[in-house]
mmCIF file of C-alpha atoms in Angstrom:
data_model
loop_
_atom_site.group_PDB
_atom_site.id
_atom_site.type_symbol
_atom_site.label_atom_id
_atom_site.label_comp_id
_atom_site.label_asym_id
_atom_site.label_seq_id
_atom_site.Cartn_x
_atom_site.Cartn_y
_atom_site.Cartn_z
ATOM 1 C CA MET A 1 2.299 -18.779 4.177
ATOM 2 C CA LYS A 2 1.321 -15.777 1.622
ATOM 3 C CA CYS A 3 3.950 -16.917 -1.141
ATOM 4 C CA GLY A 4 1.761 -18.056 -3.895
ATOM 5 C CA THR A 5 0.886 -21.545 -2.271
ATOM 6 C CA SER A 6 -2.692 -21.145 -2.794
ATOM 7 C CA THR A 7 -2.041 -20.281 -6.589
ATOM 8 C CA VAL A 8 0.288 -23.209 -6.910
ATOM 9 C CA SER A 9 -2.101 -25.433 -5.376
ATOM 10 C CA ALA A 10 -5.029 -24.254 -7.592
ATOM 11 C CA TYR A 11 -2.965 -24.678 -10.839
ATOM 12 C CA LEU A 12 -2.082 -28.564 -9.632
ATOM 13 C CA GLU A 13 -5.855 -29.119 -8.849
ATOM 14 C CA ASP A 14 -6.600 -28.119 -12.136
ATOM 15 C CA HIS A 15 -3.977 -30.322 -13.790
ATOM 16 C CA PRO A 16 -5.382 -33.614 -15.333
ATOM 17 C CA GLU A 17 -2.278 -35.647 -14.196
ATOM 18 C CA VAL A 18 -2.223 -34.120 -10.538
ATOM 19 C CA PHE A 19 -4.915 -35.066 -7.639
ATOM 20 C CA MET A 20 -4.401 -31.923 -5.331
ATOM 21 C CA LEU A 21 -6.142 -32.119 -2.056
ATOM 22 C CA PRO A 22 -8.738 -29.497 -2.636
ATOM 23 C CA GLY A 23 -8.859 -26.451 -0.194
ATOM 24 C CA GLN A 24 -7.288 -28.589 2.529
ATOM 25 C CA GLU A 25 -4.068 -27.900 4.661
ATOM 26 C CA PRO A 26 -4.271 -31.128 6.628
ATOM 27 C CA ASN A 27 -0.863 -30.423 8.586
ATOM 28 C CA PHE A 28 -0.495 -34.006 8.982
ATOM 29 C CA PHE A 29 3.177 -33.747 9.805
ATOM 30 C CA SER A 30 3.530 -30.705 11.379
ATOM 31 C CA HIS A 31 0.941 -30.869 14.219
ATOM 32 C CA ASP A 32 1.400 -33.707 16.801
ATOM 33 C CA LYS A 33 -2.408 -34.108 17.315
ATOM 34 C CA VAL A 34 -3.157 -34.764 13.475
ATOM 35 C CA HIS A 35 0.031 -36.810 13.170
ATOM 36 C CA ASP A 36 -1.039 -38.757 15.902
ATOM 37 C CA ARG A 37 -3.947 -40.280 14.055
ATOM 38 C CA GLY A 38 -1.812 -42.258 11.835
ATOM 39 C CA ALA A 39 -0.738 -42.713 8.246
ATOM 40 C CA GLU A 40 -3.818 -44.682 7.558
ATOM 41 C CA TRP A 41 -5.965 -41.643 8.524
ATOM 42 C CA TYR A 42 -3.857 -39.427 6.226
ATOM 43 C CA GLU A 43 -3.970 -41.674 3.463
ATOM 44 C CA ARG A 44 -7.680 -41.631 3.455
ATOM 45 C CA LEU A 45 -7.836 -37.917 2.187
ATOM 46 C CA PHE A 46 -6.533 -39.097 -1.135
ATOM 47 C CA ASP A 47 -9.141 -41.510 -1.596
ATOM 48 C CA GLY A 48 -10.144 -39.745 -4.820
ATOM 49 C CA ALA A 49 -6.809 -39.990 -6.388
ATOM 50 C CA ALA A 50 -6.799 -43.300 -8.284
ATOM 51 C CA GLY A 51 -5.120 -42.718 -11.711
ATOM 52 C CA ALA A 52 -3.605 -39.573 -10.938
ATOM 53 C CA ARG A 53 0.122 -39.546 -11.917
ATOM 54 C CA ARG A 54 1.062 -37.219 -8.997
ATOM 55 C CA ILE A 55 -0.564 -36.839 -5.441
ATOM 56 C CA GLY A 56 -0.048 -33.782 -3.330
ATOM 57 C CA GLU A 57 -1.451 -31.130 -0.588
ATOM 58 C CA GLY A 58 -0.234 -27.821 0.471
ATOM 59 C CA SER A 59 0.281 -27.350 4.296
ATOM 60 C CA ASN A 60 1.788 -23.923 4.817
ATOM 61 C CA ASP A 61 2.791 -25.011 8.226
ATOM 62 C CA TYR A 62 5.459 -27.602 6.797
ATOM 63 C CA ALA A 63 7.432 -24.316 6.168
ATOM 64 C CA SER A 64 7.476 -23.306 9.781
ATOM 65 C CA GLY A 65 10.682 -24.702 11.227
ATOM 66 C CA LEU A 66 10.730 -22.986 14.385
ATOM 67 C CA MET A 67 7.296 -23.776 15.479
ATOM 68 C CA TYR A 68 7.150 -27.306 13.710
ATOM 69 C CA PRO A 69 10.931 -28.850 13.922
ATOM 70 C CA ASP A 70 9.987 -32.394 13.207
ATOM 71 C CA THR A 71 7.966 -31.840 9.850
ATOM 72 C CA ALA A 72 10.807 -32.740 7.600
ATOM 73 C CA ALA A 73 12.027 -35.983 9.540
ATOM 74 C CA ARG A 74 8.598 -37.008 9.552
ATOM 75 C CA ILE A 75 8.172 -36.758 6.084
ATOM 76 C CA ALA A 76 11.186 -38.220 5.036
ATOM 77 C CA ALA A 77 10.356 -41.247 7.363
ATOM 78 C CA TYR A 78 6.816 -41.597 5.559
ATOM 79 C CA SER A 79 8.232 -41.128 1.883
ATOM 80 C CA PRO A 80 11.931 -40.371 1.417
ATOM 81 C CA GLU A 81 11.158 -40.164 -2.217
ATOM 82 C CA MET A 82 8.837 -37.328 -1.648
ATOM 83 C CA ARG A 83 8.837 -33.839 -3.878
ATOM 84 C CA LEU A 84 9.019 -30.616 -2.227
ATOM 85 C CA ILE A 85 7.880 -27.439 -3.412
ATOM 86 C CA TYR A 86 9.103 -24.488 -1.253
ATOM 87 C CA MET A 87 7.746 -21.397 -2.172
ATOM 88 C CA VAL A 88 9.202 -18.090 -1.165
ATOM 89 C CA ARG A 89 8.679 -14.192 -1.711
ATOM 90 C CA ASP A 90 10.617 -11.007 -0.269
ATOM 91 C CA PRO A 91 10.837 -12.108 3.613
ATOM 92 C CA VAL A 92 9.560 -8.766 4.922
ATOM 93 C CA ALA A 93 6.530 -8.473 2.837
ATOM 94 C CA ARG A 94 5.521 -12.085 3.374
ATOM 95 C CA LEU A 95 5.507 -11.573 7.297
ATOM 96 C CA ALA A 96 3.666 -8.401 6.548
ATOM 97 C CA SER A 97 0.959 -10.223 4.124
ATOM 98 C CA ALA A 98 0.868 -13.055 6.626
ATOM 99 C CA TRP A 99 0.065 -10.665 9.475
ATOM 100 C CA VAL A 100 -2.697 -9.218 7.296
ATOM 101 C CA GLN A 101 -4.130 -12.736 6.764
ATOM 102 C CA ASN A 102 -4.132 -13.758 10.265
ATOM 103 C CA ARG A 103 -5.840 -10.436 11.342
ATOM 104 C CA VAL A 104 -8.565 -11.151 8.910
ATOM 105 C CA ASP A 105 -9.215 -14.624 9.682
ATOM 106 C CA GLN A 106 -8.665 -14.456 13.479
ATOM 107 C CA GLY A 107 -9.311 -10.899 14.808
ATOM 108 C CA ASP A 108 -8.012 -10.289 18.246
ATOM 109 C CA GLN A 109 -6.363 -13.556 18.427
ATOM 110 C CA VAL A 110 -3.899 -11.722 16.458
ATOM 111 C CA PRO A 111 -2.048 -8.343 17.681
ATOM 112 C CA PRO A 112 -3.562 -5.477 16.030
ATOM 113 C CA THR A 113 -0.546 -4.174 14.774
ATOM 114 C CA LEU A 114 2.390 -5.616 12.729
ATOM 115 C CA GLU A 115 5.125 -4.230 15.192
ATOM 116 C CA ARG A 116 3.510 -5.998 18.163
ATOM 117 C CA ALA A 117 2.856 -9.284 16.169
ATOM 118 C CA VAL A 118 6.521 -9.518 15.167
ATOM 119 C CA ARG A 119 7.566 -8.901 19.179
ATOM 120 C CA GLU A 120 4.863 -11.134 20.263
ATOM 121 C CA MET A 121 4.825 -14.025 17.882
ATOM 122 C CA PRO A 122 8.219 -14.059 16.396
ATOM 123 C CA ASP A 123 8.230 -18.077 15.684
ATOM 124 C CA LEU A 124 5.170 -17.426 13.197
ATOM 125 C CA TYR A 125 6.047 -14.206 11.909
ATOM 126 C CA LEU A 126 9.729 -14.106 11.523
ATOM 127 C CA GLY A 127 9.879 -17.754 11.540
ATOM 128 C CA GLN A 128 8.458 -18.683 8.218
ATOM 129 C CA SER A 129 10.572 -15.970 6.947
ATOM 130 C CA LEU A 130 13.861 -17.670 7.854
ATOM 131 C CA TYR A 131 13.982 -19.338 4.353
ATOM 132 C CA TRP A 132 17.534 -20.688 4.696
ATOM 133 C CA HIS A 133 16.836 -22.055 8.166
ATOM 134 C CA ASN A 134 13.779 -23.875 7.273
ATOM 135 C CA LEU A 135 15.262 -25.214 3.707
ATOM 136 C CA GLN A 136 18.141 -26.824 5.834
ATOM 137 C CA LEU A 137 15.795 -28.893 7.983
ATOM 138 C CA TYR A 138 14.717 -30.341 4.588
ATOM 139 C CA ARG A 139 17.853 -30.703 3.014
ATOM 140 C CA THR A 140 19.302 -32.808 5.822
ATOM 141 C CA HIS A 141 16.818 -35.412 4.671
ATOM 142 C CA PHE A 142 16.234 -34.960 0.892
ATOM 143 C CA PRO A 143 18.682 -34.328 -1.994
ATOM 144 C CA ASP A 144 18.496 -30.703 -3.596
ATOM 145 C CA ASP A 145 17.120 -32.071 -6.709
ATOM 146 C CA ARG A 146 13.940 -33.088 -4.873
ATOM 147 C CA ILE A 147 13.217 -29.612 -3.685
ATOM 148 C CA PHE A 148 11.713 -27.195 -5.910
ATOM 149 C CA ILE A 149 12.334 -23.524 -4.864
ATOM 150 C CA GLY A 150 9.525 -21.114 -6.226
ATOM 151 C CA PHE A 151 9.864 -17.466 -6.206
ATOM 152 C CA MET A 152 6.572 -15.674 -6.356
ATOM 153 C CA GLU A 153 8.238 -12.699 -7.828
ATOM 154 C CA ASP A 154 8.693 -15.388 -10.989
ATOM 155 C CA LEU A 155 5.280 -16.730 -10.934
ATOM 156 C CA LYS A 156 3.837 -12.868 -11.114
ATOM 157 C CA THR A 157 6.349 -12.219 -13.950
ATOM 158 C CA ASP A 158 5.676 -15.118 -15.939
ATOM 159 C CA ARG A 159 3.317 -17.661 -14.949
ATOM 160 C CA PHE A 160 3.332 -19.796 -17.787
ATOM 161 C CA ALA A 161 7.329 -20.066 -17.498
ATOM 162 C CA PHE A 162 7.073 -20.565 -13.960
ATOM 163 C CA PHE A 163 4.602 -23.596 -14.086
ATOM 164 C CA ALA A 164 6.587 -25.102 -17.176
ATOM 165 C CA ARG A 165 9.653 -25.169 -14.719
ATOM 166 C CA LEU A 166 7.660 -26.900 -12.209
ATOM 167 C CA CYS A 167 5.671 -29.216 -14.282
ATOM 168 C CA GLY A 168 9.332 -30.320 -15.178
ATOM 169 C CA PHE A 169 10.273 -30.897 -11.920
ATOM 170 C CA LEU A 170 7.353 -32.977 -11.159
ATOM 171 C CA GLY A 171 7.749 -35.035 -14.353
ATOM 172 C CA ILE A 172 4.367 -33.921 -15.854
ATOM 173 C CA GLU A 173 3.289 -31.972 -19.112
ATOM 174 C CA PRO A 174 2.810 -28.307 -18.732
ATOM 175 C CA MET A 175 -0.912 -27.393 -19.683
ATOM 176 C CA ASN A 176 -1.373 -24.976 -22.214
ATOM 177 C CA GLU A 177 -3.809 -22.899 -20.565
ATOM 178 C CA ILE A 178 -3.976 -21.666 -16.838
ATOM 179 C CA PRO A 179 -7.641 -20.905 -16.301
ATOM 180 C CA ARG A 180 -7.299 -19.317 -12.482
ATOM 181 C CA GLY A 181 -5.010 -16.398 -11.923
ATOM 182 C CA HIS A 182 -3.222 -15.236 -8.501
ATOM 183 C CA ILE A 183 -5.341 -16.521 -5.521
ATOM 184 C CA ASN A 184 -6.224 -15.244 -2.072
ATOM 185 C CA PRO A 185 -4.255 -11.927 -2.455
ATOM 186 C CA SER A 186 -3.815 -9.326 0.454
ATOM 187 C CA ARG A 187 -4.757 -6.436 -1.681
ATOM 188 C CA GLY A 188 -8.226 -4.948 -0.869
ATOM 189 C CA LYS A 189 -8.605 -6.964 2.424
ATOM 190 C CA ALA A 190 -10.489 -5.566 5.251
ATOM 191 C CA VAL A 191 -8.181 -5.505 8.432
ATOM 192 C CA PRO A 192 -9.589 -4.869 11.737
ATOM 193 C CA GLY A 193 -7.807 -2.006 13.346
ATOM 194 C CA GLN A 194 -6.868 -1.043 16.704
ATOM 195 C CA LEU A 195 -10.100 0.551 17.519
ATOM 196 C CA TYR A 196 -11.608 -2.494 16.887
ATOM 197 C CA SER A 197 -9.435 -4.378 19.298
ATOM 198 C CA ALA A 198 -10.033 -1.466 22.052
ATOM 199 C CA LEU A 199 -13.719 -1.883 21.809
ATOM 200 C CA ASN A 200 -13.429 -5.471 22.020
ATOM 201 C CA ALA A 201 -11.620 -5.171 25.461
ATOM 202 C CA LEU A 202 -14.632 -3.532 26.968
ATOM 203 C CA PRO A 203 -16.525 -4.881 29.559
ATOM 204 C CA GLY A 204 -19.874 -6.519 28.369
ATOM 205 C CA ILE A 205 -19.105 -6.159 24.650
ATOM 206 C CA GLY A 206 -19.583 -9.798 24.403
ATOM 207 C CA ARG A 207 -23.316 -9.505 25.343
ATOM 208 C CA LEU A 208 -23.631 -6.429 23.306
ATOM 209 C CA LYS A 209 -22.289 -8.405 20.154
ATOM 210 C CA ALA A 210 -24.490 -11.181 20.955
ATOM 211 C CA LEU A 211 -27.681 -9.112 20.806
ATOM 212 C CA ALA A 212 -27.017 -7.466 17.562
ATOM 213 C CA PRO A 213 -27.701 -9.079 14.209
ATOM 214 C CA LYS A 214 -24.918 -10.908 12.402
ATOM 215 C CA GLY A 215 -25.198 -8.607 9.330
ATOM 216 C CA LEU A 216 -24.991 -5.866 11.544
ATOM 217 C CA ARG A 217 -21.977 -6.907 13.104
ATOM 218 C CA SER A 218 -20.180 -7.851 9.954
ATOM 219 C CA THR A 219 -20.876 -4.294 8.750
ATOM 220 C CA VAL A 220 -19.686 -2.442 11.426
ATOM 221 C CA LYS A 221 -16.398 -4.564 11.600
ATOM 222 C CA THR A 222 -15.431 -4.258 7.898
ATOM 223 C CA ARG A 223 -16.661 -0.962 7.237
ATOM 224 C CA LEU A 224 -16.398 1.132 10.362
ATOM 225 C CA LEU A 225 -13.377 -0.662 12.670
ATOM 226 C CA SER A 226 -11.144 -2.240 9.578
ATOM 227 C CA ARG A 227 -9.131 -0.696 6.761
ATOM 228 C CA ARG A 228 -8.384 -1.891 3.360
ATOM 229 C CA ILE A 229 -5.101 -2.922 2.537
ATOM 230 C CA GLY A 230 -3.081 -2.181 -0.505
ATOM 231 C CA GLU A 231 -0.775 -4.190 -2.528
ATOM 232 C CA THR A 232 1.972 -4.141 0.216
ATOM 233 C CA PRO A 233 0.765 -3.456 3.940
ATOM 234 C CA GLU A 234 2.610 -0.195 5.160
ATOM 235 C CA ILE A 235 5.554 -1.129 7.447
ATOM 236 C CA PRO A 236 7.024 1.552 9.847
ATOM 237 C CA ALA A 237 10.901 2.184 8.827
ATOM 238 C CA ALA A 238 12.105 1.363 12.320
ATOM 239 C CA LEU A 239 10.550 -2.029 12.130
ATOM 240 C CA ARG A 240 11.666 -2.495 8.492
ATOM 241 C CA ARG A 241 15.215 -1.730 9.598
ATOM 242 C CA GLU A 242 15.055 -4.185 12.575
ATOM 243 C CA LEU A 243 13.363 -7.084 10.180
ATOM 244 C CA THR A 244 16.134 -6.148 7.590
ATOM 245 C CA GLU A 245 18.819 -6.832 10.192
ATOM 246 C CA ARG A 246 17.354 -9.870 11.554
ATOM 247 C CA LEU A 247 16.413 -11.553 8.513
ATOM 248 C CA GLY A 248 19.441 -10.206 6.232
ATOM 249 C CA PRO A 249 21.984 -13.010 7.098
ATOM 250 C CA ASP A 250 19.546 -16.032 6.363
ATOM 251 C CA THR A 251 18.312 -14.394 3.369
ATOM 252 C CA ARG A 252 21.488 -13.922 1.763
ATOM 253 C CA ALA A 253 22.437 -17.475 2.551
ATOM 254 C CA PHE A 254 19.346 -18.644 1.096
ATOM 255 C CA LEU A 255 19.497 -16.395 -1.959
ATOM 256 C CA ALA A 256 23.341 -17.199 -2.747
ATOM 257 C CA HIS A 257 22.235 -21.189 -2.599
ATOM 258 C CA CYS A 258 19.488 -20.196 -5.345
ATOM 259 C CA GLY A 259 21.891 -18.307 -7.483
ATOM 260 C CA ARG A 260 20.062 -15.264 -6.980
ATOM 261 C CA PRO A 261 21.877 -11.698 -6.318
ATOM 262 C CA THR A 262 22.380 -11.290 -2.638
ATOM 263 C CA ASP A 263 20.398 -7.953 -2.772
ATOM 264 C CA PHE A 264 17.428 -9.644 -4.627
ATOM 265 C CA TRP A 265 15.075 -8.132 -2.153
ATOM 266 C CA GLY A 266 17.059 -5.691 -0.883
ATOM 267 C CA LEU A 267 18.010 -6.990 2.689
#
């Protein structure tokens, strides 16, 4: 999550040789209740794919090895020839951006500070940033030449070169034009603050909110009780040191596997 998956998925949606499940994350291989619906249910999602050379979907939870440890084995059992795209970025920046997105989308289902989110929901926030751990779950079932590792830093630096390499991996022709830019960035999003959470905890606040017009509720939330986020959410120095220590060994092993300097992300 928050490693450029939406951008890559949008690019593949635009590619004439690809059917990419548009705007959906079915989480078929990760979520037990969805997987229980069976392969026929899953395959019906791709009914519009006739004639496509490649067929795909982009569920971020497939990269959540601590939360959904059976995902890789399920994918391999379904299709051992599957080609996998694994997007990554600076792991500390990733989890901070994921907290922003979740806080925007889910409000008080998510802790009001990044520090609390890391403490209270470590499998979600730290777990998706343990790239080596998550990759190893897939390498147990798939050879390395079936796994494309894409760095969001490369995507932002030269998207044409990035997508040309991805097309080579998929065995399709690169497009001469890329009509869409970066999709779903964190920059500029209005994130509900701690005051929003404190007010939501007051007795009777639900009844008061129900009486207020929806437009007014939205305005108060986004303009008075939220703050706009810059390119990189602020991470307290003490928390950054802790995250660097906890993610460092996994990150360095992952970067070594990818042929990148072990200090590529400064961890």
